[in-house]
Coordinates of C-alpha atoms (C1' of nucleotides) in Angstrom, one line a residue:
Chain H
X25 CA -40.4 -10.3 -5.0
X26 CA -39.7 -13.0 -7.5
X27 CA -35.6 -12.7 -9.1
X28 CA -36.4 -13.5 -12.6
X29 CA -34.3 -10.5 -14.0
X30 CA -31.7 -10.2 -11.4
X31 CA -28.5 -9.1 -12.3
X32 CA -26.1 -11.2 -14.3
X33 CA -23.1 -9.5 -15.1
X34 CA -22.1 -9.2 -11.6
X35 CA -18.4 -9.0 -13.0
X36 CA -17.8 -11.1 -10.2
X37 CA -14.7 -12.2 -12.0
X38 CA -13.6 -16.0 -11.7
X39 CA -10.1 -15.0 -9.6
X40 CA -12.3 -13.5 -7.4
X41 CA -14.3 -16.6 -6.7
X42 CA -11.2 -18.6 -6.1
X43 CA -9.9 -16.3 -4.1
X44 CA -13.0 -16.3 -1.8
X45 CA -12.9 -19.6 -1.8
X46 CA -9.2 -20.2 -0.9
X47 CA -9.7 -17.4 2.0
X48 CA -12.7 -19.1 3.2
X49 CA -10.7 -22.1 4.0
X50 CA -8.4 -20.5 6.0
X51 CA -10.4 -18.4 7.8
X52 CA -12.2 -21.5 9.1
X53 CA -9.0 -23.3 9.6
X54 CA -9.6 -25.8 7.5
X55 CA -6.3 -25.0 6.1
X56 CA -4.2 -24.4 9.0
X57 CA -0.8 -22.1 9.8
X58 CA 1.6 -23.2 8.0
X59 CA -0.4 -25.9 6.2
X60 CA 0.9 -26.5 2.7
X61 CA -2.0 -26.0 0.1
X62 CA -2.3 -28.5 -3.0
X63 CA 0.2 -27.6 -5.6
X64 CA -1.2 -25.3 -8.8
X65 CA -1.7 -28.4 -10.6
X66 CA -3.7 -29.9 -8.2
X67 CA -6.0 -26.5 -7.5
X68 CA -6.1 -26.1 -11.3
X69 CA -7.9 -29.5 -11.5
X70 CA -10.1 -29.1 -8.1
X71 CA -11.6 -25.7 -9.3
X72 CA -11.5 -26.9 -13.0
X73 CA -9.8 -23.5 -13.4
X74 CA -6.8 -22.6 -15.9
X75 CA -4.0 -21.5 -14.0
X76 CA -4.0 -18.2 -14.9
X77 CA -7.1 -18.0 -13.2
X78 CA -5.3 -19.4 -10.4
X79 CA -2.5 -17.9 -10.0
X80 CA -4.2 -14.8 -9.6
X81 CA -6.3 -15.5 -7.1
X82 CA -3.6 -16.4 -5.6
X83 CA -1.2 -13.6 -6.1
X84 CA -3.5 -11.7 -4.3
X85 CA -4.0 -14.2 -1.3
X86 CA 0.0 -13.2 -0.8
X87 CA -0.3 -9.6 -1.4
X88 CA -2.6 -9.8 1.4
X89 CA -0.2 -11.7 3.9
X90 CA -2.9 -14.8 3.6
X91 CA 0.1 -16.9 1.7
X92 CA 3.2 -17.4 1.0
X93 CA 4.5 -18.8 -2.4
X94 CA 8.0 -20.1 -2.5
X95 CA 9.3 -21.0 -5.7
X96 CA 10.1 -24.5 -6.2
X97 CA 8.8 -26.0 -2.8
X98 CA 5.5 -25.1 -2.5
X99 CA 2.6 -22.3 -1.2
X100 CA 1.9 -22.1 2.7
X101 CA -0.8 -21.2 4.9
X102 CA 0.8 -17.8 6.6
X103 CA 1.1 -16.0 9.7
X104 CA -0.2 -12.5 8.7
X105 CA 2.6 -10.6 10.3
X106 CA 1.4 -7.2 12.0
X107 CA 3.9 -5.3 9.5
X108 CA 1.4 -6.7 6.8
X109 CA -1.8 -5.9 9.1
X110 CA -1.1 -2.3 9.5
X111 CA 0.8 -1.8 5.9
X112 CA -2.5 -1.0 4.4
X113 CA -3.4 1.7 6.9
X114 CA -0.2 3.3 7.1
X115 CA -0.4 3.4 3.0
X116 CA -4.0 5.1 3.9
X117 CA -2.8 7.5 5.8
X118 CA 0.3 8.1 4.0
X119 CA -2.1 9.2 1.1
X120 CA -4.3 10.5 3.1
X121 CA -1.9 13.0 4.3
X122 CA -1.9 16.8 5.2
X123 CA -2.2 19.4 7.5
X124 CA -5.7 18.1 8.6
X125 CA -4.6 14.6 9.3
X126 CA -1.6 16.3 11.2
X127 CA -3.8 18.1 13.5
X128 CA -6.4 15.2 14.1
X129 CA -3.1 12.8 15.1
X130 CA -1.8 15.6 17.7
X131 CA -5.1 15.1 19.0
X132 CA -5.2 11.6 19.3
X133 CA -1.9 11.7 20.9
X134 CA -3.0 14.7 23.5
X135 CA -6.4 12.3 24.3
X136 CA -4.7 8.6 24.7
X137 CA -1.1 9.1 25.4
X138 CA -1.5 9.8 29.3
X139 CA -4.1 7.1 29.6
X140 CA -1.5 4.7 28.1
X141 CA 1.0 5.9 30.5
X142 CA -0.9 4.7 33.2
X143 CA -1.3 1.4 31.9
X144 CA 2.1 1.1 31.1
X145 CA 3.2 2.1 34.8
X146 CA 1.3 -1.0 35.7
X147 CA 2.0 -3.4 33.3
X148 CA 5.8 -2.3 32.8
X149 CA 8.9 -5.3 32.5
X150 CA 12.3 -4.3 33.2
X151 CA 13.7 -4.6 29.9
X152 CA 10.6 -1.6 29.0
X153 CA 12.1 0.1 31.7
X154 CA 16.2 -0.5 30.3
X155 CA 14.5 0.6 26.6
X156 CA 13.0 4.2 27.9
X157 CA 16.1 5.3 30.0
X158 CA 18.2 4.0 27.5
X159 CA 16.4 6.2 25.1
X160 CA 16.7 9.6 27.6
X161 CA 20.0 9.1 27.8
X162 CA 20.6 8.7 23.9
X163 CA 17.9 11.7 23.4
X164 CA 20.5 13.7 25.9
X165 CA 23.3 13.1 23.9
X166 CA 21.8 14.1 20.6
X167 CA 23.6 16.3 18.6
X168 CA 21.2 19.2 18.9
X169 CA 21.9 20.5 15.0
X170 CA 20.1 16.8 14.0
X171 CA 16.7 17.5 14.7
X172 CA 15.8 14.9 12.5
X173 CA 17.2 12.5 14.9
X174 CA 15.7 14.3 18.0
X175 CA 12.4 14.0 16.7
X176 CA 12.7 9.8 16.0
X177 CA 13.9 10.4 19.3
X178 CA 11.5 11.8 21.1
X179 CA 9.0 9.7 18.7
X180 CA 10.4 6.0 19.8
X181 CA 10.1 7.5 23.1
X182 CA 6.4 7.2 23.4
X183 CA 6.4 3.9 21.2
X184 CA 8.1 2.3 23.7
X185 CA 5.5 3.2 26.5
X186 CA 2.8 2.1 24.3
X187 CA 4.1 -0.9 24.1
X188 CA 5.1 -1.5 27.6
X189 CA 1.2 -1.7 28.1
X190 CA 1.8 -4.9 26.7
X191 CA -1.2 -4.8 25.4
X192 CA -0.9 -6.0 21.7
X193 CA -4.5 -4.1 20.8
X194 CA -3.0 -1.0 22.1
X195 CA -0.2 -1.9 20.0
X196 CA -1.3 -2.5 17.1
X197 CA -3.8 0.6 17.1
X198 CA -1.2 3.1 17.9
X199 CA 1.8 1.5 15.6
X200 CA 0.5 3.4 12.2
X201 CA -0.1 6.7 14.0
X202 CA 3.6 6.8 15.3
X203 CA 5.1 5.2 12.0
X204 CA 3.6 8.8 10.6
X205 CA 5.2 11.0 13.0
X206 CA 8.3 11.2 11.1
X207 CA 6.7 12.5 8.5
X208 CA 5.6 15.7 10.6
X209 CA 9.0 16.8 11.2
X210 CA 9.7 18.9 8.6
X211 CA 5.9 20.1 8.8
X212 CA 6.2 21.6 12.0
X213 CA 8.5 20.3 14.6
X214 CA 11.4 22.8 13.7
X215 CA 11.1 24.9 17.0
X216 CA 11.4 21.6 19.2
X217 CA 14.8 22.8 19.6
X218 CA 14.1 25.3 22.2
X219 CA 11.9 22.5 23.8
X220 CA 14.9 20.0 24.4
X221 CA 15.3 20.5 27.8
X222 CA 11.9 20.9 28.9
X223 CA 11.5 17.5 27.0
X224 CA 14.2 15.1 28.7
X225 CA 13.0 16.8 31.8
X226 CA 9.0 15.5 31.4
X227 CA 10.6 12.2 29.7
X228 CA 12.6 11.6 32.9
X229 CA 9.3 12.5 35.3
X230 CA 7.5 9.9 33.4
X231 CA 9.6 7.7 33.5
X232 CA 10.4 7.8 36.8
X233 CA 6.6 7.2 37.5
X234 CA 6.4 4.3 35.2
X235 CA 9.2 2.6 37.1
X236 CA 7.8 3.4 40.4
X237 CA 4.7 1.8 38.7
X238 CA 2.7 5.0 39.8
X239 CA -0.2 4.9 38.1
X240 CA -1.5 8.1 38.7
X241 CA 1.7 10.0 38.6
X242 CA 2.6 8.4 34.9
X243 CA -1.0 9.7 34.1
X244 CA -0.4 13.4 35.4
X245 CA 3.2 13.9 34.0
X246 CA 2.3 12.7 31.0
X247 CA -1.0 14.5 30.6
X248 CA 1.5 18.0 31.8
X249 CA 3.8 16.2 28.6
X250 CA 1.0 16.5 26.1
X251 CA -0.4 19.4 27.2
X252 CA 2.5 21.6 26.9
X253 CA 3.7 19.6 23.4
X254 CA -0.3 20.5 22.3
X255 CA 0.3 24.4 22.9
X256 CA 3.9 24.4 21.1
X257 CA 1.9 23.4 18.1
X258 CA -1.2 25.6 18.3
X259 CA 1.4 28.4 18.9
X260 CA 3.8 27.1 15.6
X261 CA 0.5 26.4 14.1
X262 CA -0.6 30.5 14.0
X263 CA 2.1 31.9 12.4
Chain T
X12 CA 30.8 -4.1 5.8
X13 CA 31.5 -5.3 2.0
X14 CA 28.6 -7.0 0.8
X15 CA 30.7 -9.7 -1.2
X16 CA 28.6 -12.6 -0.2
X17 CA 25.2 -10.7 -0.4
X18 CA 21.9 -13.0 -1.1
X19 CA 21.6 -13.4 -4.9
X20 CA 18.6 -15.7 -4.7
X21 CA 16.3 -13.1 -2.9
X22 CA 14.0 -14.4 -5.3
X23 CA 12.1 -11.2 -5.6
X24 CA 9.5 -12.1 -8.8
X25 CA 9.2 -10.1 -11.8
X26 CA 6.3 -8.9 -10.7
X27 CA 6.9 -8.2 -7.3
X28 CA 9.3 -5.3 -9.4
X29 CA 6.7 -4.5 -11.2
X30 CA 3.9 -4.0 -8.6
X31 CA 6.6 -2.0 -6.8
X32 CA 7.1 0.4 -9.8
X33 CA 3.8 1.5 -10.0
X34 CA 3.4 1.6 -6.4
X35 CA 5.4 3.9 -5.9
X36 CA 4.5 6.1 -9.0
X37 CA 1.1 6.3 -6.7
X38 CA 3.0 6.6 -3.7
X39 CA 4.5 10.1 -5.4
X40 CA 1.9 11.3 -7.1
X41 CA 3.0 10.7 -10.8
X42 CA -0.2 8.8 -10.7
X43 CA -2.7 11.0 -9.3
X44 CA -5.9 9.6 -7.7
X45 CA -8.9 8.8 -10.8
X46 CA -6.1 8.7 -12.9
X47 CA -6.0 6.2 -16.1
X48 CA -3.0 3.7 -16.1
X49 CA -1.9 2.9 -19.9
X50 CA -3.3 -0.2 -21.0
X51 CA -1.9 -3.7 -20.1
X52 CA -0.8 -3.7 -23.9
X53 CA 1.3 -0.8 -23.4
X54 CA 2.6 -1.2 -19.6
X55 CA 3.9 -4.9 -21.2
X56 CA 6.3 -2.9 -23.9
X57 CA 7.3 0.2 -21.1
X58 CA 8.5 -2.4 -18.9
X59 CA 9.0 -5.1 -21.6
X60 CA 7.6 -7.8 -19.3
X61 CA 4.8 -10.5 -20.7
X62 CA 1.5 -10.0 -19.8
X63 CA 1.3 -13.0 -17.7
X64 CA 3.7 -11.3 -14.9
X65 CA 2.3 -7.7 -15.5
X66 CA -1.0 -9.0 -14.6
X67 CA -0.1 -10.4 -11.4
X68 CA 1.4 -7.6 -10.2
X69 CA -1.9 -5.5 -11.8
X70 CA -3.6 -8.3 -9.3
X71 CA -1.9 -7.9 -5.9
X72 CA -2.5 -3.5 -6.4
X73 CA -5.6 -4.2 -6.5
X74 CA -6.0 -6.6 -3.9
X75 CA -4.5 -4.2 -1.8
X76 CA -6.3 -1.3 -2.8
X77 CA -4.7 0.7 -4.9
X78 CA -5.9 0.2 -8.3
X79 CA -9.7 -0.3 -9.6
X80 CA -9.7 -2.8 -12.6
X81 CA -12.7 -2.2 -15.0
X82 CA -13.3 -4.6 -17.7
X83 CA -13.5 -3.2 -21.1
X84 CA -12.7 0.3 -19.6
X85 CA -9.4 0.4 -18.2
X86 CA -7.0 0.5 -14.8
X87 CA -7.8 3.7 -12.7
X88 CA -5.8 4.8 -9.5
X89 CA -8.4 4.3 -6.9
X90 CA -8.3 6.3 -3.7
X91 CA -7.9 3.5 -1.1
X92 CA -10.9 3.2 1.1
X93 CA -11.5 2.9 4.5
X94 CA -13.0 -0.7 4.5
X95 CA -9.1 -1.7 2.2
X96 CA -7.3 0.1 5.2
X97 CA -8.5 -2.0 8.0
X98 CA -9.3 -5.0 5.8
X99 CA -5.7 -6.5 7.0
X100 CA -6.4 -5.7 10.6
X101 CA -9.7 -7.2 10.4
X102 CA -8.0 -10.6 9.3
X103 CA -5.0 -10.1 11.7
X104 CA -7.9 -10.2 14.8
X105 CA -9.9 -12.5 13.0
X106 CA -7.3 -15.3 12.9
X107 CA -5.7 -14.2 16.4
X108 CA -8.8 -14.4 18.1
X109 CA -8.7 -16.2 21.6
X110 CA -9.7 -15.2 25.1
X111 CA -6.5 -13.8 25.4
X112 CA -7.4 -11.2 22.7
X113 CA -10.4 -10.7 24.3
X114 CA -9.8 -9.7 27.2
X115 CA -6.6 -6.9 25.7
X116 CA -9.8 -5.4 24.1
X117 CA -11.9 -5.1 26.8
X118 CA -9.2 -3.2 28.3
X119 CA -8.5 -0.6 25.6
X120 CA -12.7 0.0 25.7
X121 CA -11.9 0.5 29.2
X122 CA -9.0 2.4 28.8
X123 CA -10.1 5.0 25.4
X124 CA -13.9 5.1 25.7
X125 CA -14.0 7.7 28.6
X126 CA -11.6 10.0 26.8
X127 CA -13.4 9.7 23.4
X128 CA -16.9 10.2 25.2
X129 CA -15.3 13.7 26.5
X130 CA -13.8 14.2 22.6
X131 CA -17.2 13.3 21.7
X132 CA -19.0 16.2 23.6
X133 CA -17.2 18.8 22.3
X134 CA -17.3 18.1 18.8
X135 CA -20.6 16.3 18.2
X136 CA -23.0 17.5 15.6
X137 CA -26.8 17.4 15.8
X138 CA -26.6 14.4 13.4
X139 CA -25.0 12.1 15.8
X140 CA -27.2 13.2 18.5
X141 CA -30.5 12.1 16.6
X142 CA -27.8 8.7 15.7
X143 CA -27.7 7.9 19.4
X144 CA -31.1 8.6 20.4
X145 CA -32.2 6.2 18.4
X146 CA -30.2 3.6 19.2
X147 CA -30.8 3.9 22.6
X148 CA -34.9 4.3 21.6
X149 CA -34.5 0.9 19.6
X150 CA -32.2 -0.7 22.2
X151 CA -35.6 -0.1 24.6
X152 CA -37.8 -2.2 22.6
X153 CA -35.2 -4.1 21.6
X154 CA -36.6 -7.8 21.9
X155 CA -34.8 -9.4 25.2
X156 CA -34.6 -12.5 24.1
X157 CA -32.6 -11.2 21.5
X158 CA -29.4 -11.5 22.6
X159 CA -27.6 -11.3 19.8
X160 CA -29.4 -7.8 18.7
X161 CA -28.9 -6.2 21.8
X162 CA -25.2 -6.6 22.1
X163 CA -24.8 -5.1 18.3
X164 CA -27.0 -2.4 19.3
X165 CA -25.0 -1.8 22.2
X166 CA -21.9 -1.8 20.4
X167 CA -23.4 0.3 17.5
X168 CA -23.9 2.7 20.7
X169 CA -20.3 2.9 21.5
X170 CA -19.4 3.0 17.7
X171 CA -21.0 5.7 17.2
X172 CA -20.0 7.8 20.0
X173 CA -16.0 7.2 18.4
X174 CA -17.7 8.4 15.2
X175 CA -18.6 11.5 16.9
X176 CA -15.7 12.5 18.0
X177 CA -15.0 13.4 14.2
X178 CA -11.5 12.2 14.4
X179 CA -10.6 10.5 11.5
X180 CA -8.0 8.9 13.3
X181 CA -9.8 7.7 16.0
X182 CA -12.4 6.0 13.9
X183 CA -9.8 4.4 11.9
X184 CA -8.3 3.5 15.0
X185 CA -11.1 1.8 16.7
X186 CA -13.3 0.7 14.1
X187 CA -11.2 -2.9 14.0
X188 CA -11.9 -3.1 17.8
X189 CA -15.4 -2.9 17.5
X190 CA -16.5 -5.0 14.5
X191 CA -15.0 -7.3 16.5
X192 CA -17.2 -6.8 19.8
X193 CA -20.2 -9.0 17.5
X194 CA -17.8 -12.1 17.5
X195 CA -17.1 -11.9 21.4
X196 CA -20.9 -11.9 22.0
X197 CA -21.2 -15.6 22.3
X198 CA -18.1 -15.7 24.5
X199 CA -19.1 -13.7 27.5
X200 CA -21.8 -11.4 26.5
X201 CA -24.2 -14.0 27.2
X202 CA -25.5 -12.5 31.2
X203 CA -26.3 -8.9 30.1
X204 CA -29.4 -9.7 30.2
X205 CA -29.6 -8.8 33.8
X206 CA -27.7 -5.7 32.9
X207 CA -30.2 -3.9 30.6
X208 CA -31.9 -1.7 32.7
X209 CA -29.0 -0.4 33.9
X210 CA -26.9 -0.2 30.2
X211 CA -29.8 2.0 29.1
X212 CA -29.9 4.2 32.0
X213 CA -26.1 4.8 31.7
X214 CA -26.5 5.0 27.7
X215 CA -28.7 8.1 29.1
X216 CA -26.7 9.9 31.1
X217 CA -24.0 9.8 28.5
X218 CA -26.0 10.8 25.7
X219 CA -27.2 13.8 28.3
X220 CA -23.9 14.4 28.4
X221 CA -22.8 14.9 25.2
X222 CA -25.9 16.9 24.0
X223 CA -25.2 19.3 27.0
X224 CA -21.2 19.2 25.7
X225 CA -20.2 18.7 29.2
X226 CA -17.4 16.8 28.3
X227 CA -16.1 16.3 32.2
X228 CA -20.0 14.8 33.3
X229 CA -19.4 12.7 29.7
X230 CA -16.5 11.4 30.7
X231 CA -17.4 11.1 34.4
X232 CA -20.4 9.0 32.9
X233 CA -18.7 7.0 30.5
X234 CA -16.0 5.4 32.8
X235 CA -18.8 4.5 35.7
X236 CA -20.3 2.6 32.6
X237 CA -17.1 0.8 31.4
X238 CA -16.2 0.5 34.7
X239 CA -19.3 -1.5 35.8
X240 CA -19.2 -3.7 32.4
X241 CA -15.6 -4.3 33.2
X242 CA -16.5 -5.8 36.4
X243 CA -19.6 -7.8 34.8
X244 CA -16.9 -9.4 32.5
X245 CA -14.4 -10.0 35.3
X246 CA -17.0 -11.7 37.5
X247 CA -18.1 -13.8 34.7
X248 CA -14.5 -14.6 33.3
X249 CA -14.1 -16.2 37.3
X250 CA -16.9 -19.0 36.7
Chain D
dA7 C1' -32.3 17.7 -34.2
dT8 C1' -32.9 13.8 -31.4
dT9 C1' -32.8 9.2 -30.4
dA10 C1' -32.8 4.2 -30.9
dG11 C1' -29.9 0.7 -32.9
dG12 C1' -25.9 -1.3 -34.6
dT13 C1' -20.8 -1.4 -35.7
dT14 C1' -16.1 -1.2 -34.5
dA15 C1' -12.0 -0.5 -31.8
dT16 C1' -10.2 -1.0 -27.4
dA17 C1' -9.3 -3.3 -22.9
dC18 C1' -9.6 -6.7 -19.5
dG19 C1' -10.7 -12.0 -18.3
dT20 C1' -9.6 -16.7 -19.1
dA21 C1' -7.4 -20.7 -21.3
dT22 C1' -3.6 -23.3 -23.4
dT23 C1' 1.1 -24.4 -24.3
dA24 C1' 5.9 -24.1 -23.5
dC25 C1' 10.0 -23.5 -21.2
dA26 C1' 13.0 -21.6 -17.2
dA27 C1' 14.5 -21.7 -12.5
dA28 C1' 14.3 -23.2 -7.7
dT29 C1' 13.5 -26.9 -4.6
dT30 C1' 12.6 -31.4 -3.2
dT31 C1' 13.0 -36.2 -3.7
dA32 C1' 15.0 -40.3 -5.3
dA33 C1' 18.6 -42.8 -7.1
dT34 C1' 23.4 -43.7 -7.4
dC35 C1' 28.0 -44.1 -6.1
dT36 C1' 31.8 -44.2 -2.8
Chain A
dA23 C1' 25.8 -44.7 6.0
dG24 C1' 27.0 -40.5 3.8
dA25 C1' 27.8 -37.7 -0.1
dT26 C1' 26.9 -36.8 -4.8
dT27 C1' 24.2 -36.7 -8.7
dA28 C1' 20.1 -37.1 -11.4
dA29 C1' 15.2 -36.9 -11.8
dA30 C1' 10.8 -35.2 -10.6
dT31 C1' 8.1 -31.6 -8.7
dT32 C1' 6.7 -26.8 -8.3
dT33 C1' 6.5 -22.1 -9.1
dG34 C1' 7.9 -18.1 -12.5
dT35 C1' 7.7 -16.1 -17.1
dA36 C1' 6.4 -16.0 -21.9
dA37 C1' 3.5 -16.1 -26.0
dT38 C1' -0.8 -16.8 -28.3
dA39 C1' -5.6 -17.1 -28.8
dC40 C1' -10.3 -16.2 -27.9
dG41 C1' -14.2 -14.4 -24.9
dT42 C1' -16.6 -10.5 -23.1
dA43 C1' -17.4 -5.8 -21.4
dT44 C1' -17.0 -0.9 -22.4
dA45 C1' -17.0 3.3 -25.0
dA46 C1' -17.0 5.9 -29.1
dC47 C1' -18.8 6.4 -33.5
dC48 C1' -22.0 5.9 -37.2
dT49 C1' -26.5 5.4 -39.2
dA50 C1' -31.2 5.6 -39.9
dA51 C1' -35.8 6.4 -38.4
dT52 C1' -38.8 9.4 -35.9

DNA sequence: ATTAGGTTATACGTATTACAAATTTAATCT
DNA sequence: AGATTAAATTTGTAATACGTATAACCTAAT
């Protein structure tokens, strides 16, 4: 197929191009972490671009974590911190959300969370261990009017045993989904209060398995955890 | 604690503000999705800012997502898609990528994929049925010297066996994990060439499986294959 | 009445120039 | 040598101008 009329107004626009460009270089580490790119001027006359161009591109080379500019000094090659990694999906979901998406987290939760357990009863440090009974013992003591607080609660609870998987893809996968947690409290997590004690009782089961590093009986308790937390909802759910 | 000696050079840019003004007018809806922004013209005198600095902030929404520019037409708030949501992740795992990360991802494959197989029979559709059927068809004939296809088709397999478990969440969870599989190819996946009669036999018994919606025998299948490709990629990781 | 064609107003893209503000570097002084 | 000051460098903001894409409107020919 010959390309004699191919498009030509791509719209492609010039910010763009530098933008790939600039991108491209530090993708391939050509540009390295914490390198200090050439100075406007200098880009300016490399791309024989005007520095609005520029500047553009690379405003939006540090909206994406790729950059940082500092006034005065200079613009560096960044470390995209996870915060920035997972800011976009957590602005997904926080548009995305609604009852539907509430549901379709439970389930997530209900499907992964005992699995995680397990891993976490093997891969476990001390100080993961210090963080979970630290947080039973604060969940305990929780003024039972602040359900607000309970929930966080109950919420950091199983962030912590994700990360004591130690796994940082786990991590990183399950950090947006409990960052939106908070926002289900007022949706539907108003009868948890007749669930406290059943709560620091399963917390302390798990927990107690994780530090034995019992694989199998982190799995179980967790899975009885989940299970129960799952019918709460489809029973708060049908009213 | 008196903040008398607060930082005053925070440096937060003009349009930093600016970009954080509008954001959060889509962040609350005052914006709705499709809607029109006002011109740059008029967004200049509302915040009485030069066009220079309104524009970069115009810039970094849209890098991120948020905003469709149109030349000649106007600025629309754009519903963020799915590729913009896990665009950062991508390029967080693109530029971390090591054996180290590697092998955290194998894990979570072998940690999720059993539980999302048993998701998978209970709430596939006849359209991801015919999806897998033809993958595995295609991963038959697949060429064996093509290396390079066969591992994408196998990845496209377990792909689309998250996709079926028609959890949003779950497919914006994992999809980051697996476009990354293609990249580890090289790295490892170079002996499963001795292991194709026995990936598409297990690729069988899951997809039997999941058409039957026996989600135990889908999970039960599902783990004896991660299982056995864990092992594959321990014994290889030993050399 | 419909449609092809052109006109015009509007809106975003790029370029240029100028100056402000923060930082770094170099020069100067003690 | 160390501290202070001055100069140079670098990014931030502003203002102006022109290019180009889009959409709405108008006109004339079919």
């Amino acid at each position: 197929m010959e390309d004699i009329f191919g498009k030509i107004g791509t719209t492609v626009t010039l910010s763009q191009k530098i933008e790939r460009k600039i991108e491209e270089a530090i993708r391939s580490k050509k540009l390295p972490l914490g390198a200090k790119l050439p100075s406007e001027k200098e880009l300016c006359e490399s791309f024989a671009v005007s520095r609005t161009a520029l500047r553009e591109a690379l405003r939006r080379l540090s909206a994406r974590g790729l950059i940082e500019i500092k006034k005065g000094s200079g613009m560096y090659v960044s470390e995209i911190k996870i915060e920035d990694a997972i800011s976009s999906l957590n602005l997904y979901y926080d548009l995305k959300f609604d009852s539907n998406l509430i549901s379709h987290i439970i389930e997530v939760r209900y499907l992964f969370e005992p699995e995680m357990a397990r891993m976490a009863a093997k891969n476990r440090a001390e100080e993961d261990l210090l963080l979970l009974s630290e947080n039973i013992k604060f969940f305990k003591q929780c003024d039972a009017d602040n359900t607000q607080l309970e929930v966080d609660t109950d919420n950091k609870f199983h962030l912590t045993i994700a990360k004591a998987t130690h796994n940082p893809v786990i991590i990183l996968s399950m950090e947006p989904i409990y960052s939106l947690l908070p926002r289900m409290r007022d949706q539907f997590y108003g009868n948890l209060s007749g669930e406290k004690a059943h709560t620091i009782e399963a917390h302390e089961k798990i927990y107690n398995a994780i530090k034995d590093q019992d694989s199998d009986r982190a799995y179980f308790e967790m899975k009885k955890h989940v299970d129960r937390t799952w019918e709460v909802y489809k029973k708060h759910f049908e009213k």
